[in-house]
Coordinates of C-alpha atoms in Angstrom, one line a residue:
M6 CA -12.8 4.4 -14.8
A7 CA -9.2 5.1 -14.4
A8 CA -8.2 2.0 -16.4
E9 CA -9.7 3.2 -19.6
N10 CA -8.0 5.0 -22.5
F11 CA -10.2 7.3 -24.5
T12 CA -9.8 7.9 -28.2
K13 CA -12.0 9.8 -30.6
S14 CA -13.1 8.8 -34.0
D15 CA -15.5 9.9 -36.7
G16 CA -19.1 9.4 -35.7
D17 CA -22.6 10.8 -35.9
S18 CA -22.5 13.0 -32.9
Q19 CA -23.3 16.7 -33.2
S20 CA -19.7 17.6 -32.9
G21 CA -18.7 15.2 -35.7
L22 CA -16.7 13.1 -33.2
E23 CA -17.8 10.1 -31.2
L24 CA -16.1 9.1 -27.9
M25 CA -14.8 5.6 -28.1
I26 CA -14.0 3.8 -24.8
G27 CA -11.5 1.0 -24.4
H28 CA -7.8 0.3 -23.8
Q29 CA -4.8 -0.9 -25.8
A30 CA -6.2 -4.4 -26.1
R31 CA -9.8 -3.6 -27.0
T32 CA -11.9 -0.7 -28.1
L33 CA -15.6 -1.0 -27.4
T34 CA -18.2 -0.6 -30.0
P35 CA -20.9 2.1 -29.5
E36 CA -23.4 -0.6 -28.7
E37 CA -21.1 -2.1 -26.1
T38 CA -20.4 1.3 -24.6
A39 CA -24.1 2.0 -24.4
K40 CA -24.8 -1.3 -22.7
L41 CA -22.2 -0.6 -20.0
D42 CA -23.5 2.9 -19.5
K43 CA -27.1 1.6 -18.9
D44 CA -26.0 -1.0 -16.5
Q45 CA -25.5 1.2 -13.4
T46 CA -27.9 -0.5 -10.9
L47 CA -26.0 -2.5 -8.3
V48 CA -27.1 -5.6 -6.6
S49 CA -28.5 -4.7 -3.2
E50 CA -26.2 -4.6 -0.2
F51 CA -28.2 -7.4 1.5
K52 CA -27.7 -9.7 -1.5
Q53 CA -24.0 -8.7 -1.8
R54 CA -23.4 -9.6 1.9
K55 CA -25.1 -13.0 1.3
F56 CA -22.9 -13.7 -1.8
E57 CA -19.9 -13.0 0.4
L58 CA -21.0 -15.2 3.2
D59 CA -22.0 -18.0 0.8
A60 CA -18.8 -17.7 -1.3
Q61 CA -17.3 -21.0 -0.1
K62 CA -20.6 -22.8 -0.3
N63 CA -21.1 -21.6 -3.9
W64 CA -17.7 -23.0 -5.0
D65 CA -18.3 -26.2 -3.2
L66 CA -21.6 -26.5 -5.1
F67 CA -19.8 -25.7 -8.3
Y68 CA -17.5 -28.7 -7.8
K69 CA -20.3 -30.9 -6.6
R70 CA -22.1 -30.3 -9.9
N71 CA -19.1 -30.5 -12.2
T72 CA -16.8 -32.8 -10.2
T73 CA -13.5 -33.1 -12.1
K74 CA -15.0 -32.9 -15.6
F75 CA -15.5 -29.1 -16.1
F76 CA -11.9 -28.0 -16.8
K77 CA -9.4 -29.7 -19.0
D78 CA -5.8 -30.3 -17.8
R79 CA -3.7 -27.3 -18.4
H80 CA -0.9 -28.7 -20.6
W81 CA -0.4 -25.2 -22.0
T82 CA 1.1 -23.7 -18.8
K83 CA 4.6 -24.8 -19.7
R84 CA 4.3 -22.6 -22.8
E85 CA 3.0 -19.7 -20.9
F86 CA 5.2 -19.9 -17.9
S87 CA 8.6 -21.2 -19.0
E88 CA 10.1 -20.7 -15.5
L89 CA 8.0 -23.7 -14.2
I90 CA 10.0 -26.1 -16.3
S91 CA 13.6 -26.9 -15.0
E92 CA 16.5 -27.6 -17.3
K93 CA 17.4 -31.3 -17.7
Q94 CA 20.7 -30.7 -15.9
D95 CA 19.0 -28.9 -13.0
Y96 CA 18.3 -31.4 -10.2
C97 CA 17.3 -28.9 -7.5
V98 CA 13.8 -29.3 -6.3
K99 CA 11.8 -26.2 -6.9
T100 CA 8.8 -25.2 -4.8
V101 CA 5.6 -23.9 -6.3
L102 CA 2.5 -22.8 -4.6
E103 CA -0.8 -22.9 -6.5
V104 CA -3.5 -20.8 -5.0
G105 CA -7.0 -21.7 -6.3
C106 CA -5.9 -25.2 -7.4
G107 CA -9.4 -26.4 -8.2
V108 CA -9.2 -30.2 -8.9
G109 CA -5.6 -30.2 -10.0
N110 CA -5.7 -29.4 -13.7
F111 CA -2.6 -27.2 -13.3
I112 CA -0.5 -29.2 -10.9
F113 CA -0.8 -32.8 -12.2
P114 CA 0.4 -32.2 -15.8
L115 CA 3.5 -30.3 -14.3
L116 CA 4.2 -33.0 -11.7
E117 CA 4.2 -35.5 -14.5
E118 CA 6.3 -33.3 -16.8
D119 CA 9.0 -32.3 -14.2
K120 CA 10.2 -34.6 -11.4
N121 CA 12.0 -31.7 -9.8
L122 CA 8.9 -29.8 -8.8
Y123 CA 7.3 -29.8 -5.4
F124 CA 3.8 -28.3 -5.0
H125 CA 1.8 -26.7 -2.3
A126 CA -1.8 -26.5 -3.5
C127 CA -4.7 -24.8 -1.9
D128 CA -8.3 -23.9 -2.7
F129 CA -11.2 -22.2 -1.1
S130 CA -13.4 -25.2 -1.7
K131 CA -13.0 -28.2 0.6
R132 CA -14.6 -30.4 -2.1
A133 CA -12.0 -29.3 -4.7
V134 CA -9.2 -30.2 -2.3
E135 CA -10.7 -33.6 -1.7
F136 CA -10.7 -34.2 -5.5
V137 CA -7.0 -33.3 -5.6
K138 CA -6.1 -35.7 -2.8
S139 CA -8.1 -38.5 -4.4
H140 CA -6.5 -38.1 -7.8
P141 CA -4.5 -41.2 -8.8
Q142 CA -1.4 -39.1 -9.3
Y143 CA -1.5 -37.4 -5.9
D144 CA 1.7 -38.1 -4.0
A145 CA 2.1 -36.6 -0.6
A146 CA 5.8 -36.7 -1.0
R147 CA 5.6 -34.2 -3.9
C148 CA 2.4 -32.3 -3.2
N149 CA 0.8 -30.7 -0.1
A150 CA -2.9 -30.0 -0.7
F151 CA -5.0 -28.1 1.8
Q152 CA -8.1 -25.9 2.1
C153 CA -7.5 -22.2 2.6
D154 CA -9.3 -18.9 2.6
L155 CA -6.6 -16.7 1.3
T156 CA -8.2 -13.6 2.8
A157 CA -8.5 -15.0 6.4
D158 CA -6.3 -18.1 6.9
D159 CA -2.5 -17.7 7.3
L160 CA -0.7 -19.6 4.6
R161 CA 2.3 -20.0 6.9
D162 CA 0.2 -22.6 8.8
N163 CA 0.8 -24.9 5.9
V164 CA 3.7 -23.4 4.0
P165 CA 7.0 -22.4 5.6
P166 CA 7.6 -18.6 5.3
D167 CA 9.9 -17.3 2.5
T168 CA 10.3 -20.7 0.8
V169 CA 8.2 -20.7 -2.3
D170 CA 10.0 -20.1 -5.6
A171 CA 6.9 -19.3 -7.7
V172 CA 3.2 -18.8 -6.9
S173 CA 0.7 -19.5 -9.6
M174 CA -2.5 -17.3 -9.5
I175 CA -4.5 -18.3 -12.5
F176 CA -8.1 -17.1 -12.6
V177 CA -8.3 -17.0 -8.8
L178 CA -7.9 -13.4 -7.6
S179 CA -10.9 -12.3 -9.7
A180 CA -13.1 -14.5 -7.5
I181 CA -12.2 -12.6 -4.4
H182 CA -14.1 -9.5 -3.2
P183 CA -12.0 -6.4 -4.3
D184 CA -11.9 -5.2 -0.7
K185 CA -10.1 -8.4 0.3
M186 CA -7.7 -8.9 -2.6
L187 CA -4.8 -7.0 -1.0
A188 CA -5.1 -9.2 2.1
A189 CA -4.8 -12.3 -0.1
L190 CA -1.7 -10.9 -1.8
H191 CA -0.1 -10.0 1.5
N192 CA -0.7 -13.6 2.6
V193 CA 1.1 -14.9 -0.5
F194 CA 3.9 -12.4 0.0
Q195 CA 4.7 -14.0 3.4
V196 CA 5.5 -17.4 1.9
T197 CA 7.2 -16.3 -1.3
R198 CA 11.0 -16.5 -1.2
P199 CA 12.9 -13.2 -1.8
G200 CA 13.5 -13.2 -5.5
G201 CA 10.5 -15.5 -6.0
C202 CA 7.5 -14.5 -8.0
I203 CA 3.8 -14.6 -8.7
L204 CA 2.9 -15.9 -12.1
F205 CA -0.5 -14.4 -12.8
R206 CA -3.3 -14.7 -15.3
D207 CA -6.9 -13.5 -14.9
Y208 CA -9.8 -11.8 -16.6
G209 CA -9.1 -8.4 -18.2
L210 CA -11.2 -5.3 -18.4
Y211 CA -13.8 -5.5 -21.3
D212 CA -13.4 -9.3 -21.7
Y213 CA -16.3 -10.8 -23.6
A214 CA -17.6 -12.5 -20.5
M215 CA -17.9 -9.1 -18.8
L216 CA -19.8 -7.6 -21.6
R217 CA -22.3 -10.5 -21.6
F218 CA -23.6 -9.9 -18.1
A219 CA -27.3 -8.9 -18.1
P220 CA -28.6 -6.1 -15.9
G221 CA -28.9 -7.2 -12.2
H222 CA -25.5 -8.9 -12.0
K223 CA -23.3 -5.9 -11.2
L224 CA -21.8 -5.7 -7.7
S225 CA -19.5 -2.8 -8.2
D226 CA -17.2 -1.4 -11.0
H227 CA -15.8 -4.3 -13.0
F228 CA -17.2 -6.8 -10.4
Y229 CA -20.1 -9.1 -11.3
V230 CA -22.0 -12.2 -10.0
R231 CA -22.8 -15.2 -12.1
Q232 CA -26.0 -17.2 -12.0
D233 CA -24.5 -19.8 -9.7
G234 CA -23.4 -17.2 -7.1
T235 CA -19.7 -17.2 -8.0
R236 CA -18.2 -13.9 -8.8
A237 CA -15.7 -12.4 -11.2
Y238 CA -13.6 -9.2 -11.3
Y239 CA -12.2 -7.8 -14.5
F240 CA -8.8 -6.2 -14.1
S241 CA -7.1 -3.3 -15.7
L242 CA -3.3 -3.2 -15.8
E243 CA -3.3 -0.2 -13.6
K244 CA -5.5 -1.9 -10.9
L245 CA -3.4 -5.0 -10.9
E246 CA -0.1 -3.2 -10.7
G247 CA -1.4 -1.0 -7.9
M248 CA -2.4 -4.0 -5.8
M249 CA 0.8 -5.9 -6.5
T250 CA 3.1 -3.0 -5.5
S251 CA 1.0 -2.3 -2.4
A252 CA 1.5 -5.9 -1.4
G253 CA 5.3 -5.5 -1.7
F254 CA 5.9 -7.1 -5.1
T255 CA 7.7 -5.4 -8.0
V256 CA 6.4 -5.6 -11.6
S257 CA 8.5 -7.6 -14.0
R258 CA 5.8 -8.0 -16.6
N259 CA 2.1 -6.8 -16.8
E260 CA 0.2 -6.9 -20.0
Y261 CA -3.1 -7.6 -21.7
V262 CA -3.4 -10.9 -23.6
K263 CA -5.8 -10.9 -26.6
R264 CA -7.2 -14.2 -27.6
E265 CA -10.1 -15.6 -29.6
T266 CA -12.2 -18.4 -28.1
V267 CA -13.7 -20.6 -30.8
N268 CA -16.4 -23.1 -30.5
K269 CA -16.3 -24.9 -33.9
K270 CA -19.5 -26.9 -33.1
E271 CA -21.5 -23.7 -32.5
G272 CA -19.7 -21.7 -35.1
I273 CA -18.9 -18.8 -32.9
C274 CA -15.7 -16.9 -32.2
V275 CA -15.5 -14.4 -29.4
P276 CA -12.8 -12.0 -28.2
R277 CA -11.2 -12.7 -24.9
I278 CA -9.1 -10.2 -22.9
F279 CA -6.9 -11.5 -20.1
V280 CA -4.2 -9.8 -17.9
Q281 CA -1.0 -11.7 -17.5
G282 CA 2.0 -10.8 -15.4
K283 CA 5.0 -11.7 -13.4
F284 CA 5.5 -10.0 -10.0
V285 CA 8.7 -10.4 -8.0
K286 CA 9.3 -10.3 -4.3
P287 CA 12.3 -8.0 -3.8
I288 CA 15.5 -9.4 -2.2
A289 CA 15.9 -7.9 1.3
T290 CA 14.8 -4.3 1.0
S291 CA 13.4 -2.3 3.9
V292 CA 12.0 -5.1 6.1
D293 CA 11.6 -5.4 9.8
T294 CA 14.0 -7.4 12.0
D295 CA 11.9 -10.5 12.3
K296 CA 11.3 -10.7 8.5
Q297 CA 14.9 -10.0 7.8
S298 CA 16.0 -13.0 10.0
L299 CA 13.5 -15.2 8.1
I300 CA 15.0 -14.1 4.8
T301 CA 18.5 -14.8 6.0
S302 CA 17.7 -18.2 7.3
T303 CA 15.7 -19.4 4.3
N304 CA 18.3 -18.1 1.8
S305 CA 21.3 -19.8 3.5
D306 CA 21.1 -22.9 1.4
N307 CA 21.6 -21.0 -1.8
T308 CA 18.7 -22.8 -3.5
P309 CA 18.1 -21.2 -6.9
T310 CA 14.8 -19.4 -7.6
L311 CA 12.6 -19.9 -10.6
C312 CA 12.3 -16.2 -11.4
E313 CA 15.4 -15.4 -13.4
A314 CA 13.6 -16.6 -16.5
T315 CA 11.3 -14.4 -18.5
F316 CA 7.7 -14.9 -19.6
T317 CA 7.1 -16.6 -22.9
S318 CA 5.3 -14.1 -25.1
T319 CA 1.6 -14.7 -25.4
N320 CA 0.6 -12.0 -27.9
S321 CA 0.9 -14.1 -31.0
Q322 CA -1.8 -16.6 -31.9
D323 CA 0.7 -19.5 -32.2
T324 CA 1.7 -19.3 -28.5
L325 CA -1.8 -19.3 -27.2
P326 CA -3.7 -22.3 -25.8
D327 CA -6.3 -24.1 -27.9
C328 CA -9.4 -22.0 -28.1
D329 CA -12.4 -24.3 -28.2
I330 CA -15.0 -23.1 -25.7
S331 CA -16.0 -26.6 -24.9
D332 CA -12.4 -27.6 -24.5
S333 CA -10.9 -24.5 -23.0
S334 CA -7.6 -24.7 -21.3
D335 CA -8.4 -22.4 -18.4
K336 CA -11.3 -21.1 -16.3
S337 CA -12.0 -18.4 -18.9
S338 CA -14.8 -20.5 -20.3
E339 CA -16.7 -21.0 -17.1
H340 CA -19.7 -18.9 -17.6
I341 CA -19.6 -17.2 -20.9
T342 CA -22.6 -18.9 -22.5

């Protein structure tokens, strides 16, 4: 596992040293290491193909069961991603694309908070998009919601190329098969404005949810399937950086976020590990002639981008979202119990 850092500490091995596995955000206990070492049997290729073929159906069923009640509105995003909030004196409309919009828990609080935002919002699930469009706050003048398979459908069919100031990818890339993640990022790259950015948050390697999977759920390294057929990948910083740079983005920020999720009713507190980053599309580097003409035409209005701001730090407890499992502010609570 290239993403892991190895450190040695006193132990009971014959050499007097015990190999501890982990990374800068989390070191595994010997019991956790042994559990991962034992879980080497992968789901059969037949079942893996079926999970891939049924991916959209499984997410549609998820939203059929849970409707709009599973996730709480993400009021925390303005703390985590300060570049999404414009200054009071800034009257320029800023364009945001949310991929994996679900039922709108991200977009509607921001549309209410800031009248200068325009959203494109897409999701793999047709049912989720229907929930967005039927929301009482949905306004077609300020939001364009559509169904999209990021790995197969061209975003430019619904979003003009090189026009998006910021793309939010919050707990969405992890649901895509690792072999198709780069295609999804290339797709996003095509509609991002030069100087625009991806604002990213997703599951991190050795997150509590990853360590809870029982044998029989492993699809490949760091990739697992839940009971309902939806899937989750757990990112290392190295893996995420490699994909983003391969897709053409530069790394502005890329870090692990440590957090504790607390369920006061159940009296449990569990360690969560997320990856969070900001990845920027370069301004006119080595591009082909057609892409260069698009960049020139879409930059001629001198519309400012969102990405001159920096991330709000999320390493201290006081900047993190509320941490009740039953009232979690992101998709991290989906299937951890």
